[in-house]
Short mmCIF file of C-alpha atoms in Angstrom, two decimals:
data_model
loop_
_atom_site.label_atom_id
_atom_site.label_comp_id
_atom_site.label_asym_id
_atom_site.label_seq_id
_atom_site.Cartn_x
_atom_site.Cartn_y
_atom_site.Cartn_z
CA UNK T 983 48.96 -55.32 -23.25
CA UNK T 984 49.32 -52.37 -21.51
CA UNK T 985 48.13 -48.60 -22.75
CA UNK T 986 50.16 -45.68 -23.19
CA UNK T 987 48.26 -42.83 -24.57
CA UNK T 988 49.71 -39.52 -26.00
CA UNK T 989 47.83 -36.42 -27.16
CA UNK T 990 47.50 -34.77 -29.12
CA UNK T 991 48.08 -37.14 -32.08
CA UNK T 992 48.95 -34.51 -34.65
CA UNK T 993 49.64 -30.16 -33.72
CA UNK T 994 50.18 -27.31 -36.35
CA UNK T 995 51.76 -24.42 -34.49
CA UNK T 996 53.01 -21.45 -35.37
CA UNK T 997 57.07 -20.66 -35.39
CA UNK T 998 58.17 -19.06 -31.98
CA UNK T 999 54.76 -21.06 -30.06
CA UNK T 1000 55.42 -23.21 -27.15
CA UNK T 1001 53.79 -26.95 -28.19
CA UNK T 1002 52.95 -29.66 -25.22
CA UNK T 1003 52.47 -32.93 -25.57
CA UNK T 1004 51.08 -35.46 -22.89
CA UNK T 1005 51.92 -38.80 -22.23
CA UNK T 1006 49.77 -41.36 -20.21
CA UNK T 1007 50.04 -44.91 -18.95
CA UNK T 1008 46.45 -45.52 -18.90
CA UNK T 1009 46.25 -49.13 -16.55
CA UNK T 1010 49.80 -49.15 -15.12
CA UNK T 1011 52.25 -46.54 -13.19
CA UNK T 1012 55.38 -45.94 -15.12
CA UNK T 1013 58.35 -44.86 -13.23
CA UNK T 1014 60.00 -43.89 -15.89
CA UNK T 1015 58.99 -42.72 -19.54
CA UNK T 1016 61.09 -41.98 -22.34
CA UNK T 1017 61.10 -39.59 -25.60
CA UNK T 1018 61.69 -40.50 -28.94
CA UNK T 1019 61.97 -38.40 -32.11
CA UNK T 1020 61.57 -39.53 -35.40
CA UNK T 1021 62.39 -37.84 -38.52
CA UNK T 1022 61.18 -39.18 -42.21
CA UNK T 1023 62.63 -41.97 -43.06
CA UNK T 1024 65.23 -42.77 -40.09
CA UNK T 1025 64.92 -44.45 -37.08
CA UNK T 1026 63.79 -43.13 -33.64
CA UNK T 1027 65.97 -41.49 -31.65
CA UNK T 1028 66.60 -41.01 -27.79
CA UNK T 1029 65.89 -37.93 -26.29
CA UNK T 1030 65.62 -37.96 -22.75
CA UNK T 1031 64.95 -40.29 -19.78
CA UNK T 1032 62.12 -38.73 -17.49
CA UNK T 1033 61.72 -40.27 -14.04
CA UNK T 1034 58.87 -39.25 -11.93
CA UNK T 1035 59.67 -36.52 -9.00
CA UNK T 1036 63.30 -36.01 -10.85
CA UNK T 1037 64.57 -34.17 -13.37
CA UNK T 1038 64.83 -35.74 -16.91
CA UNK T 1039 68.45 -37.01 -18.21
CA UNK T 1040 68.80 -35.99 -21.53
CA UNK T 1041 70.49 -37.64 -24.14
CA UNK T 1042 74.12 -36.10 -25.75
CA UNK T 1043 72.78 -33.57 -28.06
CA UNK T 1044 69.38 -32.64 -27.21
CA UNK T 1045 68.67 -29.54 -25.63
CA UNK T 1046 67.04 -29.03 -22.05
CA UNK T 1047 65.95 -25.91 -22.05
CA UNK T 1048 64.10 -26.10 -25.31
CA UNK T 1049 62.22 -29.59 -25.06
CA UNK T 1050 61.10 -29.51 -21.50
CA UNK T 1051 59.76 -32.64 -19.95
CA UNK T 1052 57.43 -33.09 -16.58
CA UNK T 1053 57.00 -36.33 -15.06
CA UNK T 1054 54.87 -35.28 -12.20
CA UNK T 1055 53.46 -38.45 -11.62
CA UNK T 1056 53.32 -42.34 -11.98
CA UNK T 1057 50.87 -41.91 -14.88
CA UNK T 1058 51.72 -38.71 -16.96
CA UNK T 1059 54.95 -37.28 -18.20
CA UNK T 1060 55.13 -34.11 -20.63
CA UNK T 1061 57.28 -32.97 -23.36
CA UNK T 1062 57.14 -29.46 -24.31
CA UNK T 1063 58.94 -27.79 -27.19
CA UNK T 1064 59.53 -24.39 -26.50
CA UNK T 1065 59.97 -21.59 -29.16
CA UNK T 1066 59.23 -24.30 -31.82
CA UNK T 1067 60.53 -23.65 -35.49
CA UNK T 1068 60.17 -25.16 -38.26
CA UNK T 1069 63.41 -27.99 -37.55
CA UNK T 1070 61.51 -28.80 -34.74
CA UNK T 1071 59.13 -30.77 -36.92
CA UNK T 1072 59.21 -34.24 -36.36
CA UNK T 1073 56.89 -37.37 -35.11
CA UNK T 1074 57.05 -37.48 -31.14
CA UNK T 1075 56.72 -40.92 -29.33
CA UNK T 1076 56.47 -41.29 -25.60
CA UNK T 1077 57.15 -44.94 -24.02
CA UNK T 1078 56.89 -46.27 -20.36
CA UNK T 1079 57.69 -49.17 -18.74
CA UNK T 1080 56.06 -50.72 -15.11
CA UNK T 1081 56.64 -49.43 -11.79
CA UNK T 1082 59.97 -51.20 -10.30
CA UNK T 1083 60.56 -53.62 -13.23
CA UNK T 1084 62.20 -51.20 -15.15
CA UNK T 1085 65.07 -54.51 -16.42
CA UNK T 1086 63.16 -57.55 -18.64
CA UNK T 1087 59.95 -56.10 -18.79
CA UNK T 1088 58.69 -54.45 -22.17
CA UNK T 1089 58.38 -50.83 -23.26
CA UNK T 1090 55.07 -49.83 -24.62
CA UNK T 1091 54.42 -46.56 -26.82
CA UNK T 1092 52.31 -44.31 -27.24
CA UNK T 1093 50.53 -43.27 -30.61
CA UNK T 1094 52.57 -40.69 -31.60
CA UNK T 1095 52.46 -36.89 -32.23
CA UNK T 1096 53.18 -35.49 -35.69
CA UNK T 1097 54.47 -31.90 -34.82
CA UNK T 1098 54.32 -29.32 -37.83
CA UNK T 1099 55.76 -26.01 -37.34
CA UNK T 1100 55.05 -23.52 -39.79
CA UNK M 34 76.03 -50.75 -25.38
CA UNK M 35 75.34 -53.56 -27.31
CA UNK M 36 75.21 -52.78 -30.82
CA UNK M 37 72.90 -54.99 -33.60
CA UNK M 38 72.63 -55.21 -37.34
CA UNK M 39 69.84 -55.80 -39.18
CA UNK M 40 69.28 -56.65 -43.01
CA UNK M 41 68.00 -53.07 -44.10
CA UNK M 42 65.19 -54.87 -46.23
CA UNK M 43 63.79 -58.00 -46.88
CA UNK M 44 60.70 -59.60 -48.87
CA UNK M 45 58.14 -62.71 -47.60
CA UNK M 46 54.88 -64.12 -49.64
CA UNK M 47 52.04 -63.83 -47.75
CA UNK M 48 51.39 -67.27 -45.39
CA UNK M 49 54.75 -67.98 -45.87
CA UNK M 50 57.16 -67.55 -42.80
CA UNK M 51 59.39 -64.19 -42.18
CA UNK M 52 62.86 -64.77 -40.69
CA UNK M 53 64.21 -61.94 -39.76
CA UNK M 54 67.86 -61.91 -38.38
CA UNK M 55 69.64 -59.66 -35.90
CA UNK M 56 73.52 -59.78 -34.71
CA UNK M 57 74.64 -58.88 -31.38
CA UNK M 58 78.01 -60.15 -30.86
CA UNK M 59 79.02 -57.39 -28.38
CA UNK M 60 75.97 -58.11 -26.15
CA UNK M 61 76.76 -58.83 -22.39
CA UNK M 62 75.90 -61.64 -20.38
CA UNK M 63 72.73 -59.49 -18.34
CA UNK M 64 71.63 -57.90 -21.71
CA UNK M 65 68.00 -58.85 -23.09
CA UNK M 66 67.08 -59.32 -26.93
CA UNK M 67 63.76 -57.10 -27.87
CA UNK M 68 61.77 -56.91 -31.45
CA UNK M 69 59.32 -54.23 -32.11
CA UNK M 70 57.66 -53.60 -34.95
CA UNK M 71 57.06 -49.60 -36.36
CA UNK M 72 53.59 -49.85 -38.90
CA UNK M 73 54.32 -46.28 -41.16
CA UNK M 74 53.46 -43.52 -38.38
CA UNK M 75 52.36 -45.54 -35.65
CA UNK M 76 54.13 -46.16 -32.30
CA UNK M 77 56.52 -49.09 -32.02
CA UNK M 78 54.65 -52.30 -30.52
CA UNK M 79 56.01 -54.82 -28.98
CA UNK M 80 56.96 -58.01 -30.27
CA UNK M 81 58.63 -60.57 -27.95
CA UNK M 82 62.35 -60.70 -25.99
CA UNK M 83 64.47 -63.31 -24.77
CA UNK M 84 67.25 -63.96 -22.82
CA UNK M 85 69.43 -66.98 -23.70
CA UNK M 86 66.34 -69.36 -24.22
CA UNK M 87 64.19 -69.58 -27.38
CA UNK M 88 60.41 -67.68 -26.64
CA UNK M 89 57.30 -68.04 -28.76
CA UNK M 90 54.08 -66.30 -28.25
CA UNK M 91 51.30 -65.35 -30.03
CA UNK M 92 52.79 -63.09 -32.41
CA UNK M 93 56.36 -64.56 -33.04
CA UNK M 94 58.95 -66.60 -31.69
CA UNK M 95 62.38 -65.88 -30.91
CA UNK M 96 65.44 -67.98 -31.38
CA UNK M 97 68.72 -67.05 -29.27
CA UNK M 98 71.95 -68.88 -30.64
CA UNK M 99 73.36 -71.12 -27.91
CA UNK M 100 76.84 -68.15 -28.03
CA UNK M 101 73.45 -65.81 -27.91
CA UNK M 102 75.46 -63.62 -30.58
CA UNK M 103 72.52 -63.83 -32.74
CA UNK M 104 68.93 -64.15 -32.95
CA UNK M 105 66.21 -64.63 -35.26
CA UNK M 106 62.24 -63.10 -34.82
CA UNK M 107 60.20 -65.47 -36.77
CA UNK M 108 56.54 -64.71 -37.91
CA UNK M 109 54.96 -68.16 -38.94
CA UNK M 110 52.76 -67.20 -41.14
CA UNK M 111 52.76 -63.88 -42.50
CA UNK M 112 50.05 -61.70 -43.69
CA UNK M 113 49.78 -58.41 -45.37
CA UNK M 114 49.49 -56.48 -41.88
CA UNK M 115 53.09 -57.29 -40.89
CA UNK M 116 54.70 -55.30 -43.46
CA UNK M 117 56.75 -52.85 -41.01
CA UNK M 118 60.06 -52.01 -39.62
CA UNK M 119 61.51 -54.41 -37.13
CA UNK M 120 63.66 -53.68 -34.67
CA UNK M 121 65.93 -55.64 -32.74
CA UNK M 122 67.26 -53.92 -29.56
CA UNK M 123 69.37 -54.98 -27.21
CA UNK M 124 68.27 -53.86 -23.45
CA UNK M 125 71.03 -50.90 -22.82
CA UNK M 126 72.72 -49.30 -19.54
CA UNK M 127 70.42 -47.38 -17.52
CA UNK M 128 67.14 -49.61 -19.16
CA UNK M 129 67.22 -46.96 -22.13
CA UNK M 130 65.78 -48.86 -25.44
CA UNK M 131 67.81 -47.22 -28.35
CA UNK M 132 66.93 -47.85 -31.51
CA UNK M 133 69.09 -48.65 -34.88
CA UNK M 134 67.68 -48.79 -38.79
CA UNK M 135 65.56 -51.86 -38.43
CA UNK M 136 64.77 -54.11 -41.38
CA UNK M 137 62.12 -53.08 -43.57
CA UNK M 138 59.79 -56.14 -44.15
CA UNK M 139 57.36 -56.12 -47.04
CA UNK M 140 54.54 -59.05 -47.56
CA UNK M 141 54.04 -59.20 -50.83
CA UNK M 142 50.04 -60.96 -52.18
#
């Protein structure tokens, strides 16, 4: 199957630091990519829709202006979380799906990036 | 959106086969049937999906009821490695996969 690859795979930053994390569809183009969150325990949850050369739609909920996502091309989208604190620690999963068969095609997800903000 | 439910946990002995059952009664006639699978802190991978007509491939196969208001992700024989969450997701507005609780399979030796 296809690759996504995210990275880092696990950050420690300080409260008030700006974190990014990168996600890549290594052997296809991805017109769109989504961001998940997952807390301990529960499921993962939506975050935003990023679509390369727009601007991301963001889920009910989630702020814009403090997790930041770039899709500036078919290959790499990033999520930034600005002013991180402590709350904002959580596991971080990218997905993507193939250029123009966004319907009946499968998602595939990256790794994963454990974010802990101390 | 089409909403499932999941068992929240279920047990299988190891080489024996895991059914695993999903309802989707609200789903729409142009919505697809996904499983993925969550190991502890990995990403999700994917599993199989359907439409109306049963799928198999080398993972799993997938069993759509004829009113396709349920389905069933079956693992033939299952080993030690497919202890995870699995997720049944129905394909939502927009092609946004959202995710609900999943049912925690364990294989027990």
């Amino acid at each position: 199957g296809a690759v996504v690859s995210q990275h880092p795979s696990r950050v420690i930053c300080k409260s008030g630091t700006s974190v990014k994390i990168e996600c890549r569809s290594l052997d296809f183009q991805a017109t769109t990519m989504f961001w998940y969150r997952q807390f301990p325990k529960q499921s993962l949850m939506l975050m935003a829709t990023s679509n390369e050369g727009s601007k991301a739609t963001y889920e009910q909920g989630v702020e814009k202006d403090k997790f930041l996502i770039n899709h500036a091309s078919l290959t790499l989208s990033t999520l930034t979380v600005t002013s991180a604190h402590p709350e904002d620690s959580s596991f971080y999963i990218c997905s993507a799906r193939r250029r123009y068969r966004v319907m009946n095609t499968e998602a595939f997800f990256g790794q994963g990036t454990r974010l802990t903000v101390v | 959106d089409a909403k499932t439910t999941q068992p929240t946990s279920m047990d299988c002995a190891e080489g024996r086969a895991a059914n695993l059952p999903c309802n989707h009664s609200t789903i729409s006639g142009n919505e697809y049937v996904y499983w993925y699978r969550q190991i502890h802190s990995q990403g999700p991978q994917y599993i199989i999906h359907g439409l109306k007509n049963n799928e198999t491939n080398e993972m799993a196969s997938l069993i759509i009821t004829e009113d396709r208001k349920s389905s069933t992700l079956i693992l033939p024989h299952a080993t030690l490695r497919d202890t995870a969450v699995y997720y049944c997701i129905v394909e939502t507005s927009g092609s946004r996969l959202t995710f609900g609780e999943g049912t925690q399979l364990t294989v027990n030796p």
